[in-house]
Every structure is written in C-alpha cells, then in structure tokens.
Amino acid sequence: MTPDIRLVAVDIDGTFMRTDYTYDVPRFERLLAYMHEVECAFVVASGNQYWQLRGHFPGHEDELCFVAENGAYVMDRGELVYMRTMPDETVSAVIDVCRAHADEVWNVLCGVEGAYCERGAVSDDFFNEMRRYCHRLSWVDDLKATGDQILKFAVSVPDERTDFFYGFFRRELEGMVEPTTSGHGSIDFITPGCHKASGLARLAERRGISSEQCVAFGDGGNDVEMLRFCGVGYAMANAPDEVKAAADRVCPSNDEDGVLVTLEELFA
C-alpha cells in the first residue's frame, strides 16, 4: 500500500456498480474495514440523490462520506458538511427553458427533501425509471411549486441529441447553471463552481489532507474535475476517451470490479 492515500472517491453508475447495479459486498466490506484501520476515508461521489446513494451501503451509511448531487450536498459520516441550493429565480428560469422544449426535454427537479416530476410533463415509465436513481421521488402539479430547496436539475434528452442539447443549454443558461453530462441523454444542471471536485476539496480540508493524498475513480464527463483534482485519477476501461485523457491511469471496467481490484492492489 501507498501510505499517503487518505481518501478514495468513487463514482457509482458505470464505475463502482456493475451494469446490473450490484457489487461484491463481502469484498468491499473487507476493504472498508482495512481503510478504517489506516484512517482512509471512502467517499461516494455521484450526481445521484443522497438518499439513493446511502441505500447501496446498508449498515455502513454513517461510516462513509457522500458527495451527492454532483457536489451540491456533502455528508461526512452522517454529518452535513455543505449544501448549495439554487435561488428561486434561477429555478424558475431554467424550468421555463426546459418547458420550451418539452417534446424532447424531460425533467427531474432534485431537492433537499426529495426529487420531483411534473404530472403530465413526463410519462409514467420515465417516472418509474427515475426511481432507480431517486429513492425519494414524487409527482407534483407544478415544478415551480415543490416547496423544497432545489439542489440540481436532472434532465433527460434523446440519446443522439445529447451533444446538441449540452451545447444549447450552455449558451441559454450561461451564468445561471452549469450543464454537465455523463452521456447517453443525461444532462445535469448544477450551480457554477459546484461539482464533485469541490465537494472532495471540502472533505479534504475538513480532514486536513491534501489533494495528492486522494484517489478517484470515474467514467463520465461529470467525473473529470474529480479525476484531475486527486493525486491519482483512474478512468474505468468502459469510460469514453475524453475521460481517459483526463485521468492518470485506466483500470478494469465496472463489470470487472475495476474499483475493488485496484483498491486491493493499492492496499495490498
């Protein structure tokens, strides 16, 4: 093991989780126990909802750190470290832009208490699919009237139109939100300057460690800042070329348990 590793950050979809949304639990728990011994934090860094992320680690929820909603919600072993919500006027303006393209843009509004879909604006099938990523997901009559504080927008567009809409939203929403994408029709809108790397930086500062003592694993465009921030960034073998270019190394794919394989080597 390299004794300087004090923090390990992993993306979930396409990185830590296999395609069938499982992982080798006993193998992970052995690694986690050792990381506790050497005082190395395990951080789950994802664009997904905090309530969904902690559900993947039953019995360990309050032992882990979470950088959820692409950095807008940061938890350290059960304690809220940071929360960044969007101004109401920003939320309203973004909703208006999305509604102008309602035939191709389907929206999930992600708040502190839960996530929301607008009744009549998206299909039941879409709603049920999103429940895989948002364990607290509700129907509302109007996205502008959720009564919640909003952390992030999770937008779905046609897969083949991802690049078009990514560029479109960057132009239309400049200064209000920052679009980020993991590809395949998924685009998140986050507060500018609020991303996975900013969340890791807060956890590192809180623990008195440097970015050089951090290791990260990712496979998507929203992992790039995190991979660059850490002393060593691993792109998964299943990641696109632009993500591999941002990383220091490439490890086996998510379906080959690449994160666990690599951690076993690092903590040998």
XYZ file of N, CA and C in Angstrom:
804
model
N 0.830 -1.209 0.000
C 0.000 0.000 0.000
C 0.861 1.254 0.000
N 0.377 2.271 -0.653
C 0.990 3.583 -0.561
C 0.426 4.273 0.681
N 1.232 4.531 1.707
C 0.694 5.017 2.983
C 0.079 6.400 2.910
N 0.323 7.140 1.811
C -0.174 8.504 1.727
C -1.632 8.596 1.309
N -2.254 7.497 0.917
C -3.650 7.565 0.480
C -4.548 7.733 1.692
N -5.225 8.869 1.752
C -6.090 9.159 2.899
C -7.567 9.293 2.514
N -7.829 9.315 1.204
C -9.211 9.453 0.736
C -9.357 8.767 -0.611
N -10.396 7.947 -0.747
C -10.724 7.280 -2.008
C -12.140 7.693 -2.399
N -12.291 8.259 -3.586
C -13.597 8.714 -4.069
C -14.018 7.884 -5.273
N -15.260 7.413 -5.266
C -15.754 6.600 -6.376
C -17.080 7.133 -6.899
N -17.189 7.227 -8.200
C -18.477 7.420 -8.851
C -19.257 6.112 -8.712
N -20.557 6.169 -8.914
C -21.389 4.964 -8.759
C -21.726 4.327 -10.108
N -22.539 4.998 -10.917
C -23.011 4.412 -12.173
C -21.870 4.277 -13.172
N -21.661 3.050 -13.659
C -20.611 2.813 -14.636
C -19.215 2.755 -14.049
N -19.107 2.907 -12.726
C -17.795 2.910 -12.071
C -17.751 1.871 -10.952
N -18.371 2.167 -9.838
C -18.362 1.218 -8.715
C -19.364 0.090 -8.939
N -20.539 0.443 -9.454
C -21.578 -0.560 -9.688
C -21.378 -1.264 -11.034
N -21.635 -2.567 -11.040
C -21.690 -3.278 -12.302
C -22.919 -2.827 -13.082
N -23.015 -3.254 -14.332
C -24.146 -2.861 -15.174
C -25.475 -3.309 -14.582
N -25.467 -4.444 -13.870
C -26.709 -4.932 -13.257
C -26.965 -4.304 -11.891
N -26.195 -3.264 -11.564
C -26.361 -2.478 -10.331
C -26.085 -3.301 -9.070
N -25.104 -4.197 -9.156
C -24.631 -4.935 -7.991
C -23.147 -4.657 -7.807
N -22.632 -5.044 -6.654
C -21.192 -5.037 -6.423
C -20.877 -6.155 -5.437
N -19.609 -6.512 -5.328
C -19.172 -7.604 -4.464
C -19.132 -7.084 -3.027
N -20.215 -7.299 -2.297
C -20.350 -6.714 -0.952
C -19.286 -7.229 0.017
N -19.069 -8.556 0.152
C -18.033 -9.016 1.094
C -16.639 -8.466 0.774
N -16.343 -8.401 -0.514
C -15.036 -7.876 -0.939
C -14.895 -6.405 -0.540
N -15.960 -5.634 -0.770
C -15.954 -4.225 -0.391
C -15.820 -4.067 1.119
N -16.554 -4.859 1.880
C -16.532 -4.714 3.337
C -15.155 -5.043 3.912
N -14.453 -5.988 3.317
C -13.085 -6.282 3.759
C -12.179 -5.073 3.513
N -12.312 -4.472 2.341
C -11.517 -3.287 2.028
C -11.872 -2.123 2.952
N -13.158 -1.928 3.188
C -13.599 -0.822 4.030
C -13.045 -0.972 5.445
N -13.066 -2.183 5.973
C -12.542 -2.419 7.317
C -11.055 -2.048 7.388
N -10.324 -2.395 6.326
C -8.902 -2.056 6.314
C -8.708 -0.549 6.180
N -9.529 0.091 5.360
C -9.414 1.545 5.204
C -9.700 2.260 6.515
N -10.624 1.738 7.304
C -10.868 2.311 8.628
C -9.608 2.211 9.485
N -8.943 1.069 9.400
C -7.737 0.848 10.208
C -6.649 1.875 9.896
N -6.502 2.204 8.619
C -5.424 3.118 8.204
C -5.926 4.558 8.051
N -7.151 4.806 8.533
C -7.733 6.155 8.542
C -7.817 6.759 7.139
N -8.330 5.953 6.223
C -8.569 6.417 4.853
C -10.072 6.489 4.627
N -10.551 7.641 4.205
C -11.989 7.845 4.001
C -12.438 7.240 2.677
N -13.641 6.657 2.675
C -14.262 6.180 1.447
C -15.403 7.125 1.106
N -15.312 7.743 -0.068
C -16.269 8.767 -0.475
C -17.047 8.299 -1.699
N -18.358 8.351 -1.603
C -19.231 8.063 -2.741
C -19.550 9.400 -3.398
N -19.062 9.607 -4.615
C -19.209 10.887 -5.311
C -20.035 10.678 -6.573
N -21.246 11.214 -6.578
C -22.180 10.914 -7.668
C -23.105 12.090 -7.935
N -23.674 12.069 -9.115
C -24.728 13.032 -9.420
C -26.060 12.631 -8.827
N -26.122 11.435 -8.263
C -27.383 10.910 -7.762
C -27.763 11.496 -6.401
N -28.985 11.176 -6.013
C -29.562 11.656 -4.766
C -28.886 10.996 -3.558
N -28.677 11.777 -2.504
C -28.061 11.259 -1.290
C -28.820 10.051 -0.744
N -30.145 10.136 -0.727
C -30.950 9.061 -0.147
C -30.812 7.771 -0.948
N -30.588 7.902 -2.258
C -30.367 6.720 -3.072
C -28.984 6.147 -2.817
N -27.986 7.010 -2.737
C -26.613 6.555 -2.594
C -26.403 5.795 -1.288
N -26.924 6.311 -0.206
C -26.703 5.634 1.078
C -27.415 4.278 1.125
N -28.453 4.129 0.305
C -29.167 2.860 0.258
C -28.350 1.719 -0.319
N -27.253 2.044 -1.019
C -26.394 0.998 -1.583
C -25.468 0.376 -0.540
N -25.380 0.988 0.638
C -24.396 0.554 1.625
C -25.050 0.310 2.991
N -26.030 -0.590 3.035
C -26.749 -0.831 4.290
C -25.808 -1.267 5.410
N -25.983 -0.623 6.554
C -25.139 -0.918 7.699
C -23.878 -0.087 7.765
N -23.564 0.621 6.668
C -22.343 1.431 6.630
C -22.630 2.902 6.308
N -23.897 3.283 6.249
C -24.273 4.620 5.783
C -23.540 5.730 6.531
N -23.403 5.587 7.842
C -22.803 6.655 8.638
C -21.309 6.469 8.867
N -20.709 5.496 8.162
C -19.257 5.338 8.184
C -18.620 5.993 6.963
N -19.445 6.321 5.966
C -18.946 6.790 4.677
C -19.153 8.287 4.517
N -18.478 8.845 3.535
C -18.719 10.228 3.103
C -19.467 10.190 1.780
N -20.290 11.209 1.542
C -21.066 11.286 0.311
C -20.943 12.681 -0.296
N -20.547 12.727 -1.553
C -20.634 13.945 -2.353
C -21.759 13.678 -3.345
N -22.962 14.098 -2.988
C -24.157 13.795 -3.771
C -24.551 14.990 -4.634
N -25.456 14.726 -5.569
C -25.989 15.784 -6.449
C -24.854 16.580 -7.103
N -23.803 15.866 -7.534
C -22.648 16.496 -8.194
C -22.019 17.614 -7.362
N -21.930 17.396 -6.058
C -21.222 18.339 -5.191
C -22.092 19.303 -4.431
N -23.400 19.287 -4.677
C -24.290 20.236 -4.010
C -24.689 19.792 -2.609
N -24.412 18.536 -2.264
C -24.817 18.008 -0.962
C -23.707 17.086 -0.460
N -23.008 17.502 0.596
C -21.828 16.779 1.076
C -22.042 16.337 2.516
N -21.891 15.037 2.745
C -22.052 14.455 4.075
C -20.763 13.755 4.488
N -20.404 13.906 5.757
C -19.235 13.238 6.317
C -19.680 12.401 7.507
N -19.798 11.097 7.301
C -20.171 10.154 8.360
C -21.425 10.604 9.123
N -22.461 10.911 8.347
C -23.743 11.267 8.940
C -23.917 12.730 9.277
N -22.889 13.538 9.062
C -22.963 14.967 9.381
C -22.945 15.795 8.097
N -23.898 16.726 7.994
C -23.949 17.588 6.818
C -22.788 18.577 6.849
N -21.968 18.542 5.788
C -20.810 19.416 5.674
C -21.132 20.638 4.816
N -21.911 20.423 3.755
C -22.146 21.507 2.798
C -23.426 21.234 2.023
N -24.184 22.303 1.789
C -25.377 22.209 0.955
C -25.485 23.494 0.143
N -25.643 23.354 -1.157
C -25.740 24.532 -2.041
C -27.051 24.452 -2.813
N -27.974 25.329 -2.492
C -29.269 25.347 -3.173
C -29.318 26.496 -4.177
N -30.232 26.375 -5.141
C -30.359 27.369 -6.200
C -31.383 28.441 -5.824
N -31.132 29.690 -6.199
C -32.133 30.745 -5.971
C -33.432 30.424 -6.714
N -34.558 30.854 -6.145
C -35.862 30.574 -6.755
C -35.957 31.117 -8.178
N -35.351 32.284 -8.406
C -35.447 32.891 -9.737
C -34.670 32.056 -10.766
N -33.560 31.444 -10.347
C -32.808 30.562 -11.241
C -33.616 29.319 -11.565
N -34.217 28.725 -10.547
C -35.043 27.532 -10.745
C -36.164 27.823 -11.731
N -36.832 28.948 -11.554
C -37.948 29.313 -12.425
C -37.488 29.520 -13.868
N -36.351 30.199 -14.046
C -35.849 30.481 -15.394
C -35.443 29.194 -16.116
N -34.818 28.266 -15.396
C -34.396 27.006 -16.009
C -35.609 26.167 -16.392
N -36.618 26.157 -15.537
C -37.847 25.422 -15.853
C -38.472 25.963 -17.134
N -38.475 27.280 -17.292
C -39.062 27.889 -18.492
C -38.312 27.441 -19.756
N -36.979 27.395 -19.704
C -36.187 26.960 -20.859
C -36.494 25.503 -21.194
N -36.598 24.672 -20.177
C -36.895 23.254 -20.408
C -38.304 23.072 -20.970
N -39.259 23.839 -20.461
C -40.639 23.714 -20.938
C -40.760 24.117 -22.402
N -39.894 25.016 -22.852
C -39.941 25.443 -24.255
C -39.536 24.318 -25.199
N -38.938 23.263 -24.647
C -38.517 22.106 -25.448
C -39.079 20.823 -24.837
N -40.307 20.909 -24.361
C -40.906 19.811 -23.592
C -41.051 18.518 -24.384
N -41.050 18.623 -25.727
C -41.186 17.406 -26.522
C -39.921 16.549 -26.485
N -38.772 17.151 -26.119
C -37.504 16.404 -26.087
C -36.803 16.456 -24.729
N -37.225 17.349 -23.857
C -36.535 17.540 -22.580
C -37.461 17.129 -21.438
N -37.060 16.086 -20.721
C -37.821 15.614 -19.561
C -37.004 15.882 -18.311
N -37.675 16.383 -17.293
C -37.003 16.997 -16.173
C -37.289 16.295 -14.850
N -36.256 16.153 -14.036
C -36.407 15.785 -12.631
C -35.751 16.896 -11.819
N -36.506 17.466 -10.905
C -36.008 18.523 -10.035
C -35.552 17.879 -8.728
N -34.290 18.093 -8.351
C -33.703 17.411 -7.197
C -33.562 18.386 -6.029
N -34.275 18.102 -4.954
C -34.267 18.973 -3.787
C -33.675 18.313 -2.563
N -33.666 19.060 -1.467
C -33.103 18.569 -0.211
C -33.944 17.423 0.350
N -35.262 17.561 0.272
C -36.157 16.564 0.859
C -36.514 15.431 -0.097
N -36.356 15.667 -1.392
C -36.705 14.644 -2.368
C -36.551 15.168 -3.776
N -36.995 14.377 -4.748
C -36.945 14.755 -6.159
C -38.364 14.760 -6.718
N -38.557 15.480 -7.832
C -39.913 15.751 -8.293
C -40.017 15.695 -9.815
N -41.117 15.101 -10.287
C -41.507 15.152 -11.690
C -42.854 15.843 -11.787
N -43.049 16.563 -12.895
C -44.302 17.287 -13.089
C -45.324 16.387 -13.774
N -46.458 16.253 -13.138
C -47.531 15.399 -13.658
C -47.984 15.911 -15.026
N -48.009 15.013 -16.009
C -48.412 15.385 -17.359
C -47.261 15.786 -18.261
N -46.098 16.103 -17.647
C -44.948 16.534 -18.443
C -44.043 15.374 -18.825
N -44.094 14.297 -18.048
C -43.287 13.110 -18.340
C -44.174 11.876 -18.214
N -43.723 10.770 -18.760
C -44.511 9.545 -18.754
C -44.367 8.792 -17.430
N -45.294 7.894 -17.185
C -45.197 7.025 -16.010
C -43.956 6.143 -16.096
N -43.629 5.688 -17.305
C -42.440 4.850 -17.477
C -41.173 5.618 -17.100
N -41.100 6.875 -17.510
C -39.948 7.712 -17.159
C -39.873 7.882 -15.644
N -41.001 8.169 -15.025
C -41.051 8.347 -13.576
C -40.536 7.095 -12.867
N -41.005 5.943 -13.307
C -40.601 4.692 -12.660
C -39.127 4.384 -12.884
N -38.606 4.732 -14.054
C -37.181 4.533 -14.323
C -36.334 5.445 -13.426
N -36.804 6.684 -13.223
C -36.054 7.629 -12.399
C -36.032 7.223 -10.931
N -36.956 6.418 -10.519
C -36.972 5.964 -9.125
C -35.761 5.080 -8.814
N -35.158 4.566 -9.864
C -33.918 3.795 -9.684
C -32.805 4.705 -9.163
N -32.831 5.978 -9.564
C -31.794 6.927 -9.175
C -32.225 7.852 -8.040
N -33.527 8.031 -7.883
C -34.059 8.932 -6.858
C -35.038 8.151 -5.992
N -34.580 7.675 -4.846
C -35.436 6.848 -3.999
C -36.581 7.647 -3.401
N -36.386 8.944 -3.232
C -37.468 9.830 -2.797
C -37.911 10.655 -4.006
N -38.859 10.135 -4.761
C -39.340 10.798 -5.973
C -40.853 10.934 -5.907
N -41.359 12.147 -6.165
C -42.791 12.412 -6.051
C -43.301 13.133 -7.291
N -44.601 12.954 -7.546
C -45.288 13.756 -8.557
C -45.689 15.093 -7.948
N -45.580 16.171 -8.747
C -46.122 17.475 -8.365
C -46.876 18.038 -9.564
N -47.795 18.933 -9.298
C -48.560 19.556 -10.383
C -47.766 20.646 -11.092
N -46.801 21.252 -10.372
C -46.032 22.360 -10.935
C -44.629 22.329 -10.336
N -43.598 22.183 -11.177
C -42.227 22.138 -10.683
C -41.813 23.431 -9.990
N -42.519 24.507 -10.260
C -42.194 25.776 -9.605
C -42.804 25.875 -8.208
N -43.516 24.850 -7.804
C -44.207 24.905 -6.509
C -43.987 23.617 -5.709
N -42.728 23.183 -5.630
C -42.431 21.965 -4.865
C -42.389 22.228 -3.363
N -42.098 23.470 -2.979
C -41.942 23.795 -1.568
C -40.607 23.351 -0.998
N -39.720 22.838 -1.849
C -38.418 22.334 -1.406
C -37.318 23.285 -1.851
N -36.147 23.158 -1.244
C -34.954 23.861 -1.702
C -34.298 22.998 -2.775
N -33.975 23.596 -3.917
C -33.515 22.829 -5.070
C -31.988 22.824 -5.144
N -31.451 21.607 -5.315
C -30.010 21.409 -5.401
C -29.526 21.290 -6.838
N -30.349 20.655 -7.696
C -29.875 20.282 -9.030
C -31.055 19.931 -9.928
N -30.867 20.094 -11.229
C -31.791 19.576 -12.244
C -31.164 18.335 -12.874
N -31.951 17.291 -13.058
C -31.513 16.106 -13.795
C -32.384 16.006 -15.041
N -31.815 16.320 -16.179
C -32.557 16.430 -17.434
C -32.247 15.236 -18.322
N -33.264 14.707 -18.986
C -33.084 13.629 -19.957
C -33.504 14.128 -21.337
N -32.644 13.873 -22.314
C -32.913 14.251 -23.701
C -32.677 13.018 -24.562
N -33.116 13.015 -25.830
C -32.821 11.873 -26.699
C -31.324 11.612 -26.762
N -30.942 10.355 -26.655
C -29.538 9.970 -26.589
C -28.712 10.618 -27.702
N -29.234 10.550 -28.938
C -28.480 11.059 -30.089
C -28.426 12.589 -30.123
N -29.197 13.244 -29.228
C -29.222 14.712 -29.189
C -28.491 15.257 -27.956
N -27.769 14.393 -27.253
C -27.098 14.817 -26.027
C -26.138 15.973 -26.283
N -25.282 15.831 -27.281
C -24.285 16.874 -27.553
C -24.949 18.177 -27.976
N -26.007 18.073 -28.786
C -26.708 19.288 -29.211
C -27.268 20.037 -28.013
N -27.988 19.324 -27.157
C -28.625 19.993 -26.019
C -27.601 20.456 -24.986
N -26.515 19.718 -24.846
C -25.462 20.165 -23.931
C -24.943 21.545 -24.351
N -24.662 21.707 -25.645
C -24.213 22.997 -26.150
C -25.292 24.062 -26.054
N -26.527 23.673 -26.369
C -27.649 24.606 -26.293
C -27.836 25.138 -24.874
N -27.828 24.238 -23.900
C -28.034 24.666 -22.513
C -26.866 25.506 -22.008
N -25.675 25.207 -22.448
C -24.521 26.027 -22.032
C -24.708 27.476 -22.469
N -25.240 27.653 -23.688
C -25.456 29.014 -24.187
C -26.652 29.678 -23.508
N -27.772 28.960 -23.432
C -29.016 29.543 -22.929
C -28.981 29.824 -21.431
N -28.258 29.016 -20.695
C -28.298 29.113 -19.226
C -26.986 29.617 -18.638
N -26.148 30.214 -19.467
C -24.845 30.701 -19.020
C -24.995 31.674 -17.848
N -24.201 31.436 -16.818
C -24.238 32.305 -15.638
C -25.242 31.883 -14.589
N -26.210 31.051 -14.982
C -27.222 30.590 -14.019
C -26.891 29.205 -13.487
N -26.672 28.266 -14.401
C -26.322 26.903 -14.016
C -25.236 26.396 -14.951
N -24.565 25.341 -14.529
C -23.520 24.721 -15.331
C -23.991 23.337 -15.772
N -24.198 23.109 -17.077
C -24.559 21.768 -17.528
C -23.362 20.823 -17.436
N -23.623 19.606 -17.040
C -22.603 18.562 -17.033
C -23.270 17.275 -17.475
N -22.539 16.435 -18.180
C -23.175 15.239 -18.731
C -22.305 14.008 -18.554
N -22.966 12.882 -18.341
C -22.288 11.587 -18.346
C -22.622 10.844 -19.637
N -23.238 11.548 -20.591
C -23.601 10.958 -21.872
C -24.930 10.226 -21.824
N -25.298 9.604 -22.932
C -26.491 8.747 -23.016
C -27.790 9.491 -22.665
N -27.853 10.769 -23.037
C -29.088 11.514 -22.846
C -29.257 12.144 -21.481
N -28.276 12.009 -20.607
C -28.375 12.563 -19.248
C -27.553 13.846 -19.142
N -28.214 14.925 -18.726
C -27.537 16.197 -18.502
C -28.003 16.747 -17.159
N -27.056 17.063 -16.289
C -27.379 17.693 -15.011
C -27.085 19.178 -15.085
N -27.903 19.971 -14.410
C -27.632 21.398 -14.240
C -27.248 21.614 -12.787
N -26.027 22.105 -12.562
C -25.558 22.348 -11.212
C -25.169 23.812 -11.060
N -25.036 24.250 -9.827
C -24.598 25.615 -9.565
C -23.163 25.786 -10.050
N -22.841 26.858 -10.779
C -21.476 27.046 -11.266
C -20.454 26.946 -10.140
N -19.386 26.197 -10.405
C -18.336 26.016 -9.410
C -18.634 24.943 -8.389
N -19.802 24.318 -8.508
C -20.212 23.277 -7.570
C -20.209 21.948 -8.309
N -19.181 21.130 -8.070
C -19.055 19.847 -8.754
C -18.408 18.851 -7.801
N -18.152 17.652 -8.267
C -17.616 16.617 -7.389
C -16.285 17.028 -6.771
N -15.429 17.673 -7.558
C -14.121 18.085 -7.034
C -14.267 19.101 -5.910
N -15.233 20.006 -6.021
C -15.425 20.991 -4.950
C -15.878 20.303 -3.667
N -16.703 19.262 -3.805
C -17.122 18.501 -2.637
C -15.956 17.766 -2.003
N -15.107 17.147 -2.823
C -13.926 16.462 -2.296
C -12.981 17.440 -1.608
N -12.847 18.625 -2.174
C -11.969 19.630 -1.572
C -12.449 20.001 -0.171
N -13.756 20.080 0.013
C -14.304 20.405 1.339
C -14.024 19.279 2.333
N -14.179 18.040 1.887
C -13.901 16.911 2.773
C -12.405 16.826 3.096
N -11.561 17.067 2.106
C -10.122 17.011 2.323
C -9.679 18.082 3.317
N -10.189 19.288 3.153
C -9.838 20.373 4.072
C -10.310 20.053 5.492
N -11.497 19.512 5.594
C -12.070 19.159 6.893
C -11.198 18.123 7.605
N -10.585 17.224 6.832
C -9.780 16.151 7.412
C -8.286 16.484 7.448
N -7.929 17.650 6.938
C -6.530 18.061 6.985
C -5.629 17.269 6.061
N -6.135 16.916 4.892
C -5.328 16.163 3.932
C -5.244 16.937 2.620
N -4.245 16.598 1.817
C -4.033 17.299 0.552
C -4.676 16.527 -0.594
N -4.834 17.205 -1.725
C -5.391 16.537 -2.901
C -4.475 15.409 -3.373
N -3.170 15.542 -3.110
C -2.222 14.499 -3.505
C -2.448 13.194 -2.758
N -3.124 13.270 -1.619
C -3.407 12.073 -0.816
C -4.752 11.444 -1.183
N -5.364 11.930 -2.264
C -6.675 11.456 -2.703
C -6.564 10.644 -3.992
N -7.406 9.631 -4.103
C -7.503 8.799 -5.304
C -8.962 8.787 -5.735
N -9.219 8.887 -7.039
C -10.598 8.912 -7.536
C -10.771 7.949 -8.697
N -12.014 7.467 -8.840
C -12.401 6.571 -9.928
C -13.654 7.130 -10.597
N -13.672 7.174 -11.941
C -14.851 7.679 -12.632
C -14.905 7.217 -14.077
N -16.069 7.452 -14.688
C -16.248 7.020 -16.080
C -16.961 8.051 -16.941
N -17.414 9.171 -16.352
C -18.231 10.115 -17.110
C -17.686 11.527 -17.108
N -18.308 12.375 -17.933
C -17.877 13.763 -18.034
C -17.965 14.517 -16.722
N -18.918 14.130 -15.865
C -19.045 14.815 -14.578
C -18.021 14.321 -13.553
N -17.126 13.424 -13.975
C -16.040 12.955 -13.107
C -14.711 13.636 -13.416
N -14.654 14.382 -14.497
C -13.373 14.916 -14.981
C -12.704 15.806 -13.940
N -13.455 16.749 -13.345
C -12.854 17.647 -12.343
C -12.300 16.850 -11.166
N -13.039 15.822 -10.755
C -12.624 14.987 -9.633
C -11.350 14.211 -9.960
N -11.283 13.651 -11.164
C -10.092 12.895 -11.569
C -8.867 13.798 -11.620
N -9.068 15.036 -12.038
C -7.942 15.976 -12.120
C -7.551 16.504 -10.745
N -8.522 16.621 -9.857
C -8.255 17.158 -8.517
C -7.377 16.212 -7.700
N -7.626 14.930 -7.811
C -6.954 13.948 -6.950
C -5.529 13.659 -7.411
N -4.712 13.231 -6.460
C -3.329 12.890 -6.776
C -3.233 11.850 -7.860
N -4.127 10.863 -7.818
C -4.210 9.860 -8.878
C -5.677 9.689 -9.261
N -5.972 9.859 -10.534
C -7.326 9.661 -11.041
C -7.360 8.464 -11.971
N -8.272 7.523 -11.697
C -8.433 6.332 -12.519
C -9.697 6.451 -13.365
N -9.559 6.331 -14.659
C -10.719 6.189 -15.536
C -11.006 4.710 -15.717
N -12.278 4.357 -15.764
C -12.637 2.968 -15.979
C -12.363 2.590 -17.440
N -12.119 1.310 -17.692
C -11.878 0.855 -19.062
C -13.082 1.123 -19.954
N -14.274 1.205 -19.357
C -15.500 1.470 -20.115
C -15.768 2.961 -20.306
N -14.879 3.824 -19.839
C -15.063 5.276 -19.971
C -14.748 5.732 -21.394
N -15.364 6.830 -21.847
C -15.015 7.376 -23.167
C -13.609 7.969 -23.171
N -13.077 8.186 -24.348
C -11.685 8.626 -24.491
C -11.408 9.948 -23.786
N -12.371 10.879 -23.811
C -12.104 12.185 -23.195
C -11.962 12.079 -21.681
N -12.623 11.102 -21.073
C -12.471 10.892 -19.627
C -11.125 10.224 -19.346
N -10.748 9.253 -20.173
C -9.443 8.612 -20.016
C -8.317 9.632 -20.170
N -8.519 10.614 -21.055
C -7.494 11.634 -21.266
C -7.313 12.514 -20.035
N -8.361 12.657 -19.238
C -8.296 13.488 -18.030
C -7.710 12.734 -16.847
N -7.613 11.420 -16.958
C -7.153 10.580 -15.853
C -5.651 10.313 -15.939
N -5.091 9.857 -14.819
C -3.682 9.465 -14.793
C -3.493 8.029 -15.242
N -4.501 7.180 -14.948
C -4.400 5.759 -15.247
C -5.773 5.228 -15.648
N -5.764 4.046 -16.239
C -7.005 3.352 -16.605
C -7.027 2.031 -15.845
N -8.166 1.698 -15.256
C -8.299 0.443 -14.517
C -9.366 -0.427 -15.188
N -9.517 -1.691 -14.793
C -10.530 -2.545 -15.416
C -11.935 -1.946 -15.326
N -12.838 -2.447 -16.150
C -14.189 -1.886 -16.250
C -15.006 -2.130 -14.993
N -16.149 -1.469 -14.946
C -17.054 -1.656 -13.798
C -17.536 -3.101 -13.703
N -17.761 -3.742 -14.844
C -18.235 -5.130 -14.809
C -17.136 -6.117 -14.452
N -15.899 -5.643 -14.426
C -14.773 -6.457 -13.964
C -14.371 -6.077 -12.539
N -15.243 -5.342 -11.844
C -14.970 -4.891 -10.471
C -13.673 -4.083 -10.406
N -13.498 -3.210 -11.394
C -12.251 -2.462 -11.515
C -11.855 -1.661 -10.294
N -12.835 -1.054 -9.619
C -12.515 -0.261 -8.426
C -11.960 -1.155 -7.326
N -12.656 -2.246 -7.046
C -12.230 -3.137 -5.966
C -10.897 -3.803 -6.283
N -10.726 -4.221 -7.538
C -9.453 -4.826 -7.957
C -8.302 -3.859 -7.715
N -8.482 -2.613 -8.121
C -7.417 -1.613 -7.993
C -7.160 -1.264 -6.536
N -8.210 -1.142 -5.744
C -8.016 -0.832 -4.318
C -7.277 -1.957 -3.608
N -7.559 -3.197 -3.995
C -6.831 -4.323 -3.393
C -5.336 -4.230 -3.729
N -5.014 -3.741 -4.908
C -3.617 -3.561 -5.276
C -2.996 -2.400 -4.487
N -3.748 -1.319 -4.355
C -3.230 -0.141 -3.639
C -3.037 -0.433 -2.160
N -3.927 -1.225 -1.593
C -3.876 -1.545 -0.161
C -3.353 -2.963 0.073
N -2.515 -3.442 -0.820
C -2.018 -4.824 -0.723
C -1.234 -5.022 0.577
